[in-house]
Each structure stands twice: as structure tokens, then as C-alpha cells.
Amino acid sequence: MKKTEEDISKTVAAMAKELEKAPSGAAIIERLLTGQVLLQRENAEQKAMIGALTDQVATLTKLVDSHQHAIEILSKPGGIVQ
């Protein structure tokens, strides 16, 4: 099927209309930068949460370590925990 010059002109005109609807380069860059800022904020929040959880784990580890001797005594035969 051979396209005529008129068919090609219609196709080009339709493509040009679609291209006009597309966001500009500046709009695309703005969206990308906004997305980057949101990801950086989320990353910072996650790092803060990881820091807080790390602190909690350290505190619990110290608590377990400080009671390790008592746990060993209670775990022996005749102890409360068997």
C-alpha cells in the first residue's frame, strides 16, 4: 500500500498535534527535580529511622548483656528456666 503525499501530510500534521501536547523540556526537568527532592526526603527519613532502630538495638543488646549472667544461672538445671 503506497502512501500518497496527502496521507503523509495528514500523518505529519497528526504527529505535530501530538507533539504540541507533550510537556516542554523545562516541565520535564521540573518534574524530575521534584521527584528527586521527594526521593531525597524519603531517603533522609529512612536513614533517620535506621539510626533510631540501631540505637534501640544497641540499648537492647546492652540490656541482654547486662543480664546474661542471670540468664545463664536461671537456665541451668534446677533454675527457673529449663
mmCIF file with all atom_site columns, C-alpha atoms in Angstrom:
data_model
loop_
_atom_site.group_PDB
_atom_site.id
_atom_site.type_symbol
_atom_site.label_atom_id
_atom_site.label_alt_id
_atom_site.label_comp_id
_atom_site.label_asym_id
_atom_site.label_entity_id
_atom_site.label_seq_id
_atom_site.pdbx_PDB_ins_code
_atom_site.Cartn_x
_atom_site.Cartn_y
_atom_site.Cartn_z
_atom_site.occupancy
_atom_site.B_iso_or_equiv
_atom_site.pdbx_formal_charge
_atom_site.auth_seq_id
_atom_site.auth_comp_id
_atom_site.auth_asym_id
_atom_site.auth_atom_id
_atom_site.pdbx_PDB_model_num
ATOM 1  C CA . MET A 1 1  ? 0.000  0.000   0.000  1.00 0.00 ? 1  MET A CA 1
ATOM 2  C CA . LYS A 1 2  ? 1.582  3.193   -1.198 1.00 0.00 ? 2  LYS A CA 1
ATOM 3  C CA . LYS A 1 3  ? 1.023  6.345   0.812  1.00 0.00 ? 3  LYS A CA 1
ATOM 4  C CA . THR A 1 4  ? 0.127  9.401   -1.073 1.00 0.00 ? 4  THR A CA 1
ATOM 5  C CA . GLU A 1 5  ? 1.545  12.819  -0.367 1.00 0.00 ? 5  GLU A CA 1
ATOM 6  C CA . GLU A 1 6  ? -1.785 13.776  1.207  1.00 0.00 ? 6  GLU A CA 1
ATOM 7  C CA . ASP A 1 7  ? -1.663 10.747  3.549  1.00 0.00 ? 7  ASP A CA 1
ATOM 8  C CA . ILE A 1 8  ? 1.863  11.656  4.580  1.00 0.00 ? 8  ILE A CA 1
ATOM 9  C CA . SER A 1 9  ? 0.834  15.282  5.215  1.00 0.00 ? 9  SER A CA 1
ATOM 10 C CA . LYS A 1 10 ? -2.074 14.128  7.394  1.00 0.00 ? 10 LYS A CA 1
ATOM 11 C CA . THR A 1 11 ? 0.208  11.818  9.350  1.00 0.00 ? 11 THR A CA 1
ATOM 12 C CA . VAL A 1 12 ? 2.769  14.582  9.870  1.00 0.00 ? 12 VAL A CA 1
ATOM 13 C CA . ALA A 1 13 ? 0.023  17.016  10.954 1.00 0.00 ? 13 ALA A CA 1
ATOM 14 C CA . ALA A 1 14 ? -1.349 14.470  13.452 1.00 0.00 ? 14 ALA A CA 1
ATOM 15 C CA . MET A 1 15 ? 2.127  13.862  14.824 1.00 0.00 ? 15 MET A CA 1
ATOM 16 C CA . ALA A 1 16 ? 2.720  17.604  15.161 1.00 0.00 ? 16 ALA A CA 1
ATOM 17 C CA . LYS A 1 17 ? -0.509 17.976  17.167 1.00 0.00 ? 17 LYS A CA 1
ATOM 18 C CA . GLU A 1 18 ? 0.569  15.166  19.488 1.00 0.00 ? 18 GLU A CA 1
ATOM 19 C CA . LEU A 1 19 ? 3.986  16.765  19.883 1.00 0.00 ? 19 LEU A CA 1
ATOM 20 C CA . GLU A 1 20 ? 2.367  20.058  20.908 1.00 0.00 ? 20 GLU A CA 1
ATOM 21 C CA . LYS A 1 21 ? 0.551  18.223  23.719 1.00 0.00 ? 21 LYS A CA 1
ATOM 22 C CA . ALA A 1 22 ? 3.816  16.853  25.080 1.00 0.00 ? 22 ALA A CA 1
ATOM 23 C CA . PRO A 1 23 ? 5.309  18.666  28.063 1.00 0.00 ? 23 PRO A CA 1
ATOM 24 C CA . SER A 1 24 ? 8.197  21.004  27.418 1.00 0.00 ? 24 SER A CA 1
ATOM 25 C CA . GLY A 1 25 ? 11.752 20.150  28.348 1.00 0.00 ? 25 GLY A CA 1
ATOM 26 C CA . ALA A 1 26 ? 11.560 22.593  31.263 1.00 0.00 ? 26 ALA A CA 1
ATOM 27 C CA . ALA A 1 27 ? 8.407  20.904  32.574 1.00 0.00 ? 27 ALA A CA 1
ATOM 28 C CA . ILE A 1 28 ? 10.058 17.504  32.340 1.00 0.00 ? 28 ILE A CA 1
ATOM 29 C CA . ILE A 1 29 ? 13.143 18.753  34.195 1.00 0.00 ? 29 ILE A CA 1
ATOM 30 C CA . GLU A 1 30 ? 10.926 20.326  36.863 1.00 0.00 ? 30 GLU A CA 1
ATOM 31 C CA . ARG A 1 31 ? 9.106  17.022  37.364 1.00 0.00 ? 31 ARG A CA 1
ATOM 32 C CA . LEU A 1 32 ? 12.382 15.135  37.559 1.00 0.00 ? 32 LEU A CA 1
ATOM 33 C CA . LEU A 1 33 ? 13.795 17.574  40.109 1.00 0.00 ? 33 LEU A CA 1
ATOM 34 C CA . THR A 1 34 ? 10.612 17.414  42.177 1.00 0.00 ? 34 THR A CA 1
ATOM 35 C CA . GLY A 1 35 ? 10.813 13.630  42.132 1.00 0.00 ? 35 GLY A CA 1
ATOM 36 C CA . GLN A 1 36 ? 14.473 13.771  43.124 1.00 0.00 ? 36 GLN A CA 1
ATOM 37 C CA . VAL A 1 37 ? 13.686 16.061  46.078 1.00 0.00 ? 37 VAL A CA 1
ATOM 38 C CA . LEU A 1 38 ? 10.923 13.720  47.225 1.00 0.00 ? 38 LEU A CA 1
ATOM 39 C CA . LEU A 1 39 ? 13.243 10.709  46.973 1.00 0.00 ? 39 LEU A CA 1
ATOM 40 C CA . GLN A 1 40 ? 15.969 12.537  48.901 1.00 0.00 ? 40 GLN A CA 1
ATOM 41 C CA . ARG A 1 41 ? 13.472 13.451  51.636 1.00 0.00 ? 41 ARG A CA 1
ATOM 42 C CA . GLU A 1 42 ? 12.265 9.860   51.822 1.00 0.00 ? 42 GLU A CA 1
ATOM 43 C CA . ASN A 1 43 ? 15.866 8.646   51.920 1.00 0.00 ? 43 ASN A CA 1
ATOM 44 C CA . ALA A 1 44 ? 16.653 11.031  54.792 1.00 0.00 ? 44 ALA A CA 1
ATOM 45 C CA . GLU A 1 45 ? 13.590 9.813   56.708 1.00 0.00 ? 45 GLU A CA 1
ATOM 46 C CA . GLN A 1 46 ? 14.629 6.205   56.193 1.00 0.00 ? 46 GLN A CA 1
ATOM 47 C CA . LYS A 1 47 ? 18.171 6.960   57.358 1.00 0.00 ? 47 LYS A CA 1
ATOM 48 C CA . ALA A 1 48 ? 16.775 8.641   60.486 1.00 0.00 ? 48 ALA A CA 1
ATOM 49 C CA . MET A 1 49 ? 14.561 5.623   61.156 1.00 0.00 ? 49 MET A CA 1
ATOM 50 C CA . ILE A 1 50 ? 17.501 3.256   60.655 1.00 0.00 ? 50 ILE A CA 1
ATOM 51 C CA . GLY A 1 51 ? 19.529 5.354   63.097 1.00 0.00 ? 51 GLY A CA 1
ATOM 52 C CA . ALA A 1 52 ? 16.766 5.229   65.703 1.00 0.00 ? 52 ALA A CA 1
ATOM 53 C CA . LEU A 1 53 ? 16.346 1.469   65.268 1.00 0.00 ? 53 LEU A CA 1
ATOM 54 C CA . THR A 1 54 ? 20.099 0.953   65.508 1.00 0.00 ? 54 THR A CA 1
ATOM 55 C CA . ASP A 1 55 ? 20.083 2.866   68.795 1.00 0.00 ? 55 ASP A CA 1
ATOM 56 C CA . GLN A 1 56 ? 17.232 0.698   70.077 1.00 0.00 ? 56 GLN A CA 1
ATOM 57 C CA . VAL A 1 57 ? 19.058 -2.487  69.109 1.00 0.00 ? 57 VAL A CA 1
ATOM 58 C CA . ALA A 1 58 ? 22.194 -1.246  70.867 1.00 0.00 ? 58 ALA A CA 1
ATOM 59 C CA . THR A 1 59 ? 20.190 -0.477  74.014 1.00 0.00 ? 59 THR A CA 1
ATOM 60 C CA . LEU A 1 60 ? 18.516 -3.895  73.972 1.00 0.00 ? 60 LEU A CA 1
ATOM 61 C CA . THR A 1 61 ? 21.852 -5.605  73.349 1.00 0.00 ? 61 THR A CA 1
ATOM 62 C CA . LYS A 1 62 ? 23.329 -3.837  76.374 1.00 0.00 ? 62 LYS A CA 1
ATOM 63 C CA . LEU A 1 63 ? 20.312 -4.884  78.447 1.00 0.00 ? 63 LEU A CA 1
ATOM 64 C CA . VAL A 1 64 ? 20.677 -8.527  77.410 1.00 0.00 ? 64 VAL A CA 1
ATOM 65 C CA . ASP A 1 65 ? 24.438 -8.427  78.004 1.00 0.00 ? 65 ASP A CA 1
ATOM 66 C CA . SER A 1 66 ? 23.961 -6.932  81.458 1.00 0.00 ? 66 SER A CA 1
ATOM 67 C CA . HIS A 1 67 ? 21.556 -9.731  82.385 1.00 0.00 ? 67 HIS A CA 1
ATOM 68 C CA . GLN A 1 68 ? 23.445 -12.542 80.665 1.00 0.00 ? 68 GLN A CA 1
ATOM 69 C CA . HIS A 1 69 ? 24.849 -13.964 83.895 1.00 0.00 ? 69 HIS A CA 1
ATOM 70 C CA . ALA A 1 70 ? 21.390 -14.117 85.482 1.00 0.00 ? 70 ALA A CA 1
ATOM 71 C CA . ILE A 1 71 ? 20.000 -15.762 82.341 1.00 0.00 ? 71 ILE A CA 1
ATOM 72 C CA . GLU A 1 72 ? 22.733 -18.419 82.486 1.00 0.00 ? 72 GLU A CA 1
ATOM 73 C CA . ILE A 1 73 ? 22.027 -19.149 86.162 1.00 0.00 ? 73 ILE A CA 1
ATOM 74 C CA . LEU A 1 74 ? 18.271 -19.397 85.588 1.00 0.00 ? 74 LEU A CA 1
ATOM 75 C CA . SER A 1 75 ? 18.801 -21.652 82.568 1.00 0.00 ? 75 SER A CA 1
ATOM 76 C CA . LYS A 1 76 ? 20.836 -24.259 84.477 1.00 0.00 ? 76 LYS A CA 1
ATOM 77 C CA . PRO A 1 77 ? 19.167 -27.435 85.700 1.00 0.00 ? 77 PRO A CA 1
ATOM 78 C CA . GLY A 1 78 ? 17.103 -26.565 88.759 1.00 0.00 ? 78 GLY A CA 1
ATOM 79 C CA . GLY A 1 79 ? 16.817 -22.982 87.578 1.00 0.00 ? 79 GLY A CA 1
ATOM 80 C CA . ILE A 1 80 ? 13.509 -21.313 86.786 1.00 0.00 ? 80 ILE A CA 1
ATOM 81 C CA . VAL A 1 81 ? 14.010 -21.537 83.015 1.00 0.00 ? 81 VAL A CA 1
ATOM 82 C CA . GLN A 1 82 ? 14.550 -25.111 81.876 1.00 0.00 ? 82 GLN A CA 1
#
